[in-house]
Amino acid sequence: MRWGSTGSPHLLARRKASDLKACSRQPFRQWYSSGRGGLSILNPSVAAILATPPSTDSQPCQQITVVGFVRTIRNQKLRSFVEVGDGSTVYPLQAVLEPLQAKGLTTGTSVAIRGVWQQAPPGKEQKCELKADEVTIVGSTDAEVYPLQKKFHTPEYLRTVPHLRLRTPFNALLARFRSDCDFYLSKFFRDQEFVRLQPPILTSSDCEGAGEVFTVSTDSSVSSPKKIESPSENEKELFFRGPKFLTVSSQLHLEAFVHEHQKVWSLSPTFRAEKSDTPRHLSEFWMLEAEIQTESLEDVIGLVQQMIRSVVINLQESKIFDEILFYHRSRESSKDLIAPESIRRRWDGLLMQSWPCITYSEAIERLKSAVESQEVSFINEPSWTNGLQVEHERFIATDVGQGRPVFVTFYPQHIKPFYMLPSETNEIRKQITTVACFDLLLPDVCEVVGGSLREHRPQHLINSMGKQGVKTRHHESQLATHHSGGVSSSTNHDDLDWYVDLRRFGSVPHGGFGLGLDRLISYLTCVHNVKDVVPWPRWYGRCDC
């Protein structure tokens, strides 16, 4: 079908545009018009207008229309000054109105202002301004009850109105920052010839083995059993004939793809039923995960470093970096204020070619040394067998990193998930096996990336799963054969038989990592609490909107 033929999408778009003329809100006729293949918005964004040179004596005055929300309004005897924003930039656009034109305008009002974009009088903070000829109220606001007034609002308060905090200049900036991160990440992996995948949200297993999962049910009264002894009437009543969960990681499903595609990645929501209310934790967050065919942990570490540096370079070369600096420079409150120089140092640290890399054993020794010399004190005593606590990670990130990210490698096997490949550099003197893995630590936010080589050998994987209490039919069959010479028919197992099958049928050495995108955004934008960089934060006790 040709675009211009009868019944074509183009003609349909024209009909829809004509229908708008009959709409009760007549001003929409001025903003929308049919375009090739559909509707197009003709009025420019605030960011585009601010980048446009003003009218001069040698150039005819051009009429423009800005559509957005009133940020602030100052009424004087002869004129009113209105700051308009539309989310496209943190910089305000100032419109100059006659007193009659400003009638009915309040903070939060949705407005369309048509006028001349001209140079502001000398001595004004604004270099340019919009001299209004026509003002139309699109959506009115009751100023008495509007939650976002012209004053500093604490992050804690804004979390109580997540549906409206999206309209604040900085939250609009965060939305665009997240969008840019997504774009540059996609570009990086595309350039590296990775295949992007869409893994499932509903799963049959707990990838991390920590048991902190959300169970999916059509009935809130249904319990979430971890095991099913045998099919029963209760099992038949479940929607999926068994307990299913919201994913805690897409890693296992990416491993299924990596055997065919060699290099794969995904960016999707992840869920943890962890009862934490810290600045670093969310119950729903976005995880970037990647898997590659490799026998070298250094390949995975190198990929992480290249990815983060590539994204930071692109962001720093874009206008959004300057907007981050402008926001922190112009904040009305000094609480949690971060100087632009400190922000630059954060970004510059990520761009350094060399990132420190120490083993887990070296990290523990450094922590113990710091305690013995009374350089620092910890609530939790550093211990080789108990893992690194947040306070330990924060010290390592600051002391070893010196403004740069820090890789910590080769953790003890017993504190890591079953799927990690044992390393060749075990702690022999301690008789404890380590695994080929790493965590990437950043100052303040601590762990941002975790990765490892995956156990690709069938029997070794089955043994590792058995040691950590993750049962499969393959493991039970071996036990039954060993003890009784038969095969057990028990169905008391986790749904990971398919994962073992990946090793049984042509497995290859591979490894990968997971990056907490929200934590990275929090670090780059210098926002202390990760809840404040997520549009709709969910954490223990709170799931608003």
PDB file of C-alpha atoms in Angstrom, residues 4-194:
ATOM      1  CA  GLY A   4      -0.744   8.395  -0.373  1.00  0.00           C
ATOM      2  CA  SER A   5      -3.383   5.810  -1.320  1.00  0.00           C
ATOM      3  CA  THR A   6      -6.879   5.637   0.128  1.00  0.00           C
ATOM      4  CA  GLY A   7      -6.912   4.172   3.616  1.00  0.00           C
ATOM      5  CA  SER A   8      -3.137   4.624   3.984  1.00  0.00           C
ATOM      6  CA  PRO A   9      -1.513   5.421   7.333  1.00  0.00           C
ATOM      7  CA  HIS A  10      -0.685   8.897   5.994  1.00  0.00           C
ATOM      8  CA  LEU A  11      -4.300   9.649   5.158  1.00  0.00           C
ATOM      9  CA  LEU A  12      -5.373   8.172   8.486  1.00  0.00           C
ATOM     10  CA  ALA A  13      -2.953  10.516  10.228  1.00  0.00           C
ATOM     11  CA  ARG A  14      -4.461  13.456   8.358  1.00  0.00           C
ATOM     12  CA  ARG A  15      -7.909  12.419   9.467  1.00  0.00           C
ATOM     13  CA  LYS A  16      -6.748  12.207  13.064  1.00  0.00           C
ATOM     14  CA  ALA A  17      -5.213  15.652  12.763  1.00  0.00           C
ATOM     15  CA  SER A  18      -8.486  17.035  11.453  1.00  0.00           C
ATOM     16  CA  ASP A  19     -10.330  15.405  14.316  1.00  0.00           C
ATOM     17  CA  LEU A  20      -8.240  17.495  16.695  1.00  0.00           C
ATOM     18  CA  LYS A  21      -9.889  20.622  15.312  1.00  0.00           C
ATOM     19  CA  ALA A  22     -13.130  19.496  16.831  1.00  0.00           C
ATOM     20  CA  CYS A  23     -11.509  19.001  20.207  1.00  0.00           C
ATOM     21  CA  SER A  24     -12.754  21.192  23.014  1.00  0.00           C
ATOM     22  CA  ARG A  25      -9.215  22.463  23.586  1.00  0.00           C
ATOM     23  CA  GLN A  26      -8.777  24.543  20.467  1.00  0.00           C
ATOM     24  CA  PRO A  27      -5.134  25.554  21.129  1.00  0.00           C
ATOM     25  CA  PHE A  28      -3.997  22.066  20.162  1.00  0.00           C
ATOM     26  CA  ARG A  29      -4.600  23.111  16.549  1.00  0.00           C
ATOM     27  CA  GLN A  30      -1.567  25.354  16.849  1.00  0.00           C
ATOM     28  CA  TRP A  31       0.786  22.683  18.186  1.00  0.00           C
ATOM     29  CA  TYR A  32      -0.008  19.571  16.207  1.00  0.00           C
ATOM     30  CA  SER A  33      -0.115  18.921  12.496  1.00  0.00           C
ATOM     31  CA  SER A  34      -0.061  15.871  10.296  1.00  0.00           C
ATOM     32  CA  GLY A  35       3.338  14.780   9.092  1.00  0.00           C
ATOM     33  CA  ARG A  36       4.530  12.102   6.745  1.00  0.00           C
ATOM     34  CA  GLY A  37       3.168   8.921   8.201  1.00  0.00           C
ATOM     35  CA  GLY A  38       1.669  10.397  11.389  1.00  0.00           C
ATOM     36  CA  LEU A  39       1.352  13.274  13.821  1.00  0.00           C
ATOM     37  CA  SER A  40       4.366  15.444  14.563  1.00  0.00           C
ATOM     38  CA  ILE A  41       4.889  18.085  17.237  1.00  0.00           C
ATOM     39  CA  LEU A  42       5.981  21.325  15.597  1.00  0.00           C
ATOM     40  CA  ASN A  43       6.893  23.413  18.624  1.00  0.00           C
ATOM     41  CA  PRO A  44      10.531  23.054  19.712  1.00  0.00           C
ATOM     42  CA  SER A  45      11.665  21.882  23.126  1.00  0.00           C
ATOM     43  CA  VAL A  46      12.991  24.259  25.757  1.00  0.00           C
ATOM     44  CA  ALA A  47      16.491  22.890  25.149  1.00  0.00           C
ATOM     45  CA  ALA A  48      16.186  23.613  21.409  1.00  0.00           C
ATOM     46  CA  ILE A  49      14.912  27.142  22.026  1.00  0.00           C
ATOM     47  CA  LEU A  50      17.727  27.933  24.463  1.00  0.00           C
ATOM     48  CA  ALA A  51      20.208  26.829  21.794  1.00  0.00           C
ATOM     49  CA  THR A  52      18.607  29.124  19.183  1.00  0.00           C
ATOM     50  CA  PRO A  53      20.171  32.568  18.553  1.00  0.00           C
ATOM     51  CA  PRO A  54      17.754  35.391  19.404  1.00  0.00           C
ATOM     52  CA  SER A  55      16.162  37.729  16.890  1.00  0.00           C
ATOM     53  CA  THR A  56      18.253  40.787  15.997  1.00  0.00           C
ATOM     54  CA  ASP A  57      17.705  44.064  14.162  1.00  0.00           C
ATOM     55  CA  SER A  58      19.096  42.512  10.991  1.00  0.00           C
ATOM     56  CA  GLN A  59      16.875  39.449  11.253  1.00  0.00           C
ATOM     57  CA  PRO A  60      13.080  39.445  11.209  1.00  0.00           C
ATOM     58  CA  CYS A  61      11.387  38.437  14.443  1.00  0.00           C
ATOM     59  CA  GLN A  62      10.328  34.806  14.422  1.00  0.00           C
ATOM     60  CA  GLN A  63       7.334  33.571  16.354  1.00  0.00           C
ATOM     61  CA  ILE A  64       7.956  30.439  18.418  1.00  0.00           C
ATOM     62  CA  THR A  65       5.792  28.451  20.812  1.00  0.00           C
ATOM     63  CA  VAL A  66       7.004  26.768  23.974  1.00  0.00           C
ATOM     64  CA  VAL A  67       4.895  24.151  25.719  1.00  0.00           C
ATOM     65  CA  GLY A  68       5.746  23.078  29.247  1.00  0.00           C
ATOM     66  CA  PHE A  69       5.134  23.521  32.964  1.00  0.00           C
ATOM     67  CA  VAL A  70       5.474  26.720  34.950  1.00  0.00           C
ATOM     68  CA  ARG A  71       8.455  26.246  37.257  1.00  0.00           C
ATOM     69  CA  THR A  72       8.202  29.625  38.949  1.00  0.00           C
ATOM     70  CA  ILE A  73       6.379  32.929  38.414  1.00  0.00           C
ATOM     71  CA  ARG A  74       7.248  36.425  39.647  1.00  0.00           C
ATOM     72  CA  ASN A  75       4.516  39.000  39.287  1.00  0.00           C
ATOM     73  CA  GLN A  76       5.439  42.680  39.152  1.00  0.00           C
ATOM     74  CA  LYS A  77       3.350  45.744  38.515  1.00  0.00           C
ATOM     75  CA  LEU A  78       4.153  46.102  34.829  1.00  0.00           C
ATOM     76  CA  ARG A  79       5.159  42.582  33.856  1.00  0.00           C
ATOM     77  CA  SER A  80       5.450  38.978  35.024  1.00  0.00           C
ATOM     78  CA  PHE A  81       8.424  36.641  34.657  1.00  0.00           C
ATOM     79  CA  VAL A  82       7.663  32.970  34.128  1.00  0.00           C
ATOM     80  CA  GLU A  83      10.203  30.146  34.084  1.00  0.00           C
ATOM     81  CA  VAL A  84       9.036  27.306  31.857  1.00  0.00           C
ATOM     82  CA  GLY A  85      10.441  23.784  31.706  1.00  0.00           C
ATOM     83  CA  ASP A  86       9.555  20.660  29.747  1.00  0.00           C
ATOM     84  CA  GLY A  87      12.103  18.096  30.961  1.00  0.00           C
ATOM     85  CA  SER A  88      14.465  18.606  28.019  1.00  0.00           C
ATOM     86  CA  THR A  89      17.017  20.568  30.082  1.00  0.00           C
ATOM     87  CA  VAL A  90      17.698  21.718  33.638  1.00  0.00           C
ATOM     88  CA  TYR A  91      18.233  25.265  32.395  1.00  0.00           C
ATOM     89  CA  PRO A  92      15.098  27.424  32.686  1.00  0.00           C
ATOM     90  CA  LEU A  93      13.491  29.385  29.881  1.00  0.00           C
ATOM     91  CA  GLN A  94      12.210  32.789  30.950  1.00  0.00           C
ATOM     92  CA  ALA A  95       9.107  34.273  29.382  1.00  0.00           C
ATOM     93  CA  VAL A  96       8.069  37.892  29.889  1.00  0.00           C
ATOM     94  CA  LEU A  97       4.301  38.391  30.139  1.00  0.00           C
ATOM     95  CA  GLU A  98       1.903  41.262  30.586  1.00  0.00           C
ATOM     96  CA  PRO A  99       0.013  41.125  33.910  1.00  0.00           C
ATOM     97  CA  LEU A 100      -3.220  40.156  32.148  1.00  0.00           C
ATOM     98  CA  GLN A 101      -1.473  37.323  30.304  1.00  0.00           C
ATOM     99  CA  ALA A 102      -0.203  35.903  33.601  1.00  0.00           C
ATOM    100  CA  LYS A 103      -3.659  35.641  35.110  1.00  0.00           C
ATOM    101  CA  GLY A 104      -4.350  32.133  36.326  1.00  0.00           C
ATOM    102  CA  LEU A 105      -0.726  30.986  36.042  1.00  0.00           C
ATOM    103  CA  THR A 106       0.759  29.243  39.075  1.00  0.00           C
ATOM    104  CA  THR A 107       3.620  26.854  39.720  1.00  0.00           C
ATOM    105  CA  GLY A 108       2.774  23.543  38.062  1.00  0.00           C
ATOM    106  CA  THR A 109       0.421  24.961  35.433  1.00  0.00           C
ATOM    107  CA  SER A 110       0.743  23.400  31.986  1.00  0.00           C
ATOM    108  CA  VAL A 111       1.029  26.265  29.540  1.00  0.00           C
ATOM    109  CA  ALA A 112       1.649  27.166  25.900  1.00  0.00           C
ATOM    110  CA  ILE A 113       3.326  30.517  25.251  1.00  0.00           C
ATOM    111  CA  ARG A 114       3.758  31.976  21.794  1.00  0.00           C
ATOM    112  CA  GLY A 115       6.034  34.946  21.272  1.00  0.00           C
ATOM    113  CA  VAL A 116       9.338  36.341  20.039  1.00  0.00           C
ATOM    114  CA  TRP A 117      12.662  34.875  21.169  1.00  0.00           C
ATOM    115  CA  GLN A 118      14.824  37.930  21.808  1.00  0.00           C
ATOM    116  CA  GLN A 119      17.935  39.077  23.621  1.00  0.00           C
ATOM    117  CA  ALA A 120      17.397  40.005  27.256  1.00  0.00           C
ATOM    118  CA  PRO A 121      18.243  43.529  28.500  1.00  0.00           C
ATOM    119  CA  PRO A 122      21.848  44.030  29.648  1.00  0.00           C
ATOM    120  CA  GLY A 123      22.613  43.033  33.225  1.00  0.00           C
ATOM    121  CA  LYS A 124      20.068  40.228  33.335  1.00  0.00           C
ATOM    122  CA  GLU A 125      21.014  36.689  34.367  1.00  0.00           C
ATOM    123  CA  GLN A 126      19.158  35.368  31.345  1.00  0.00           C
ATOM    124  CA  LYS A 127      20.859  36.095  28.026  1.00  0.00           C
ATOM    125  CA  CYS A 128      17.643  35.560  26.089  1.00  0.00           C
ATOM    126  CA  GLU A 129      13.947  35.630  26.881  1.00  0.00           C
ATOM    127  CA  LEU A 130      10.609  34.946  25.257  1.00  0.00           C
ATOM    128  CA  LYS A 131       8.456  38.058  24.815  1.00  0.00           C
ATOM    129  CA  ALA A 132       4.957  36.623  25.014  1.00  0.00           C
ATOM    130  CA  ASP A 133       2.254  37.555  22.523  1.00  0.00           C
ATOM    131  CA  GLU A 134      -0.219  34.798  23.387  1.00  0.00           C
ATOM    132  CA  VAL A 135      -0.585  32.598  26.474  1.00  0.00           C
ATOM    133  CA  THR A 136      -2.831  29.540  26.720  1.00  0.00           C
ATOM    134  CA  ILE A 137      -3.436  27.524  29.890  1.00  0.00           C
ATOM    135  CA  VAL A 138      -3.459  23.874  28.872  1.00  0.00           C
ATOM    136  CA  GLY A 139      -3.893  22.401  32.340  1.00  0.00           C
ATOM    137  CA  SER A 140      -4.559  24.473  35.443  1.00  0.00           C
ATOM    138  CA  THR A 141      -3.185  23.725  38.920  1.00  0.00           C
ATOM    139  CA  ASP A 142      -4.443  24.534  42.388  1.00  0.00           C
ATOM    140  CA  ALA A 143      -1.435  26.315  43.844  1.00  0.00           C
ATOM    141  CA  GLU A 144      -2.654  25.830  47.401  1.00  0.00           C
ATOM    142  CA  VAL A 145      -2.350  22.046  47.290  1.00  0.00           C
ATOM    143  CA  TYR A 146       0.278  21.471  44.568  1.00  0.00           C
ATOM    144  CA  PRO A 147       3.010  19.390  46.280  1.00  0.00           C
ATOM    145  CA  LEU A 148       5.946  20.913  44.365  1.00  0.00           C
ATOM    146  CA  GLN A 149       6.305  24.498  45.481  1.00  0.00           C
ATOM    147  CA  LYS A 150       9.107  26.948  44.734  1.00  0.00           C
ATOM    148  CA  LYS A 151      11.432  25.787  47.488  1.00  0.00           C
ATOM    149  CA  PHE A 152      13.955  23.063  48.176  1.00  0.00           C
ATOM    150  CA  HIS A 153      12.312  19.662  48.650  1.00  0.00           C
ATOM    151  CA  THR A 154      14.247  16.948  50.439  1.00  0.00           C
ATOM    152  CA  PRO A 155      14.714  13.612  48.650  1.00  0.00           C
ATOM    153  CA  GLU A 156      12.768  11.980  51.486  1.00  0.00           C
ATOM    154  CA  TYR A 157       9.763  14.184  50.773  1.00  0.00           C
ATOM    155  CA  LEU A 158       9.936  13.695  47.024  1.00  0.00           C
ATOM    156  CA  ARG A 159       9.824   9.927  47.516  1.00  0.00           C
ATOM    157  CA  THR A 160       6.304  10.365  48.918  1.00  0.00           C
ATOM    158  CA  VAL A 161       5.120  11.808  45.567  1.00  0.00           C
ATOM    159  CA  PRO A 162       6.972   9.684  42.977  1.00  0.00           C
ATOM    160  CA  HIS A 163       4.325  10.391  40.328  1.00  0.00           C
ATOM    161  CA  LEU A 164       4.976  14.148  40.587  1.00  0.00           C
ATOM    162  CA  ARG A 165       8.676  14.287  41.424  1.00  0.00           C
ATOM    163  CA  LEU A 166       9.290  13.232  37.822  1.00  0.00           C
ATOM    164  CA  ARG A 167       8.427  16.859  36.908  1.00  0.00           C
ATOM    165  CA  THR A 168      11.249  18.376  38.927  1.00  0.00           C
ATOM    166  CA  PRO A 169      14.183  19.556  36.799  1.00  0.00           C
ATOM    167  CA  PHE A 170      16.701  17.156  38.338  1.00  0.00           C
ATOM    168  CA  ASN A 171      14.472  14.095  38.147  1.00  0.00           C
ATOM    169  CA  ALA A 172      13.784  14.959  34.519  1.00  0.00           C
ATOM    170  CA  LEU A 173      17.554  15.165  34.072  1.00  0.00           C
ATOM    171  CA  LEU A 174      17.975  11.737  35.672  1.00  0.00           C
ATOM    172  CA  ALA A 175      15.430  10.271  33.241  1.00  0.00           C
ATOM    173  CA  ARG A 176      17.394  11.631  30.287  1.00  0.00           C
ATOM    174  CA  PHE A 177      20.668  10.511  31.870  1.00  0.00           C
ATOM    175  CA  ARG A 178      19.324   6.974  32.213  1.00  0.00           C
ATOM    176  CA  SER A 179      18.127   7.079  28.609  1.00  0.00           C
ATOM    177  CA  ASP A 180      21.576   8.176  27.428  1.00  0.00           C
ATOM    178  CA  CYS A 181      23.245   5.421  29.464  1.00  0.00           C
ATOM    179  CA  ASP A 182      20.968   2.861  27.831  1.00  0.00           C
ATOM    180  CA  PHE A 183      21.824   4.247  24.390  1.00  0.00           C
ATOM    181  CA  TYR A 184      25.607   4.288  24.903  1.00  0.00           C
ATOM    182  CA  LEU A 185      25.594   0.842  26.486  1.00  0.00           C
ATOM    183  CA  SER A 186      23.615  -0.500  23.541  1.00  0.00           C
ATOM    184  CA  LYS A 187      26.019   1.190  21.138  1.00  0.00           C
ATOM    185  CA  PHE A 188      29.050  -0.289  22.891  1.00  0.00           C
ATOM    186  CA  PHE A 189      27.746  -3.846  22.760  1.00  0.00           C
ATOM    187  CA  ARG A 190      26.512  -3.388  19.212  1.00  0.00           C
ATOM    188  CA  ASP A 191      29.963  -2.219  18.145  1.00  0.00           C
ATOM    189  CA  GLN A 192      31.439  -5.283  19.873  1.00  0.00           C
ATOM    190  CA  GLU A 193      29.025  -7.538  17.947  1.00  0.00           C
ATOM    191  CA  PHE A 194      27.091  -8.737  20.988  1.00  0.00           C
TER     192      PHE A 194
END
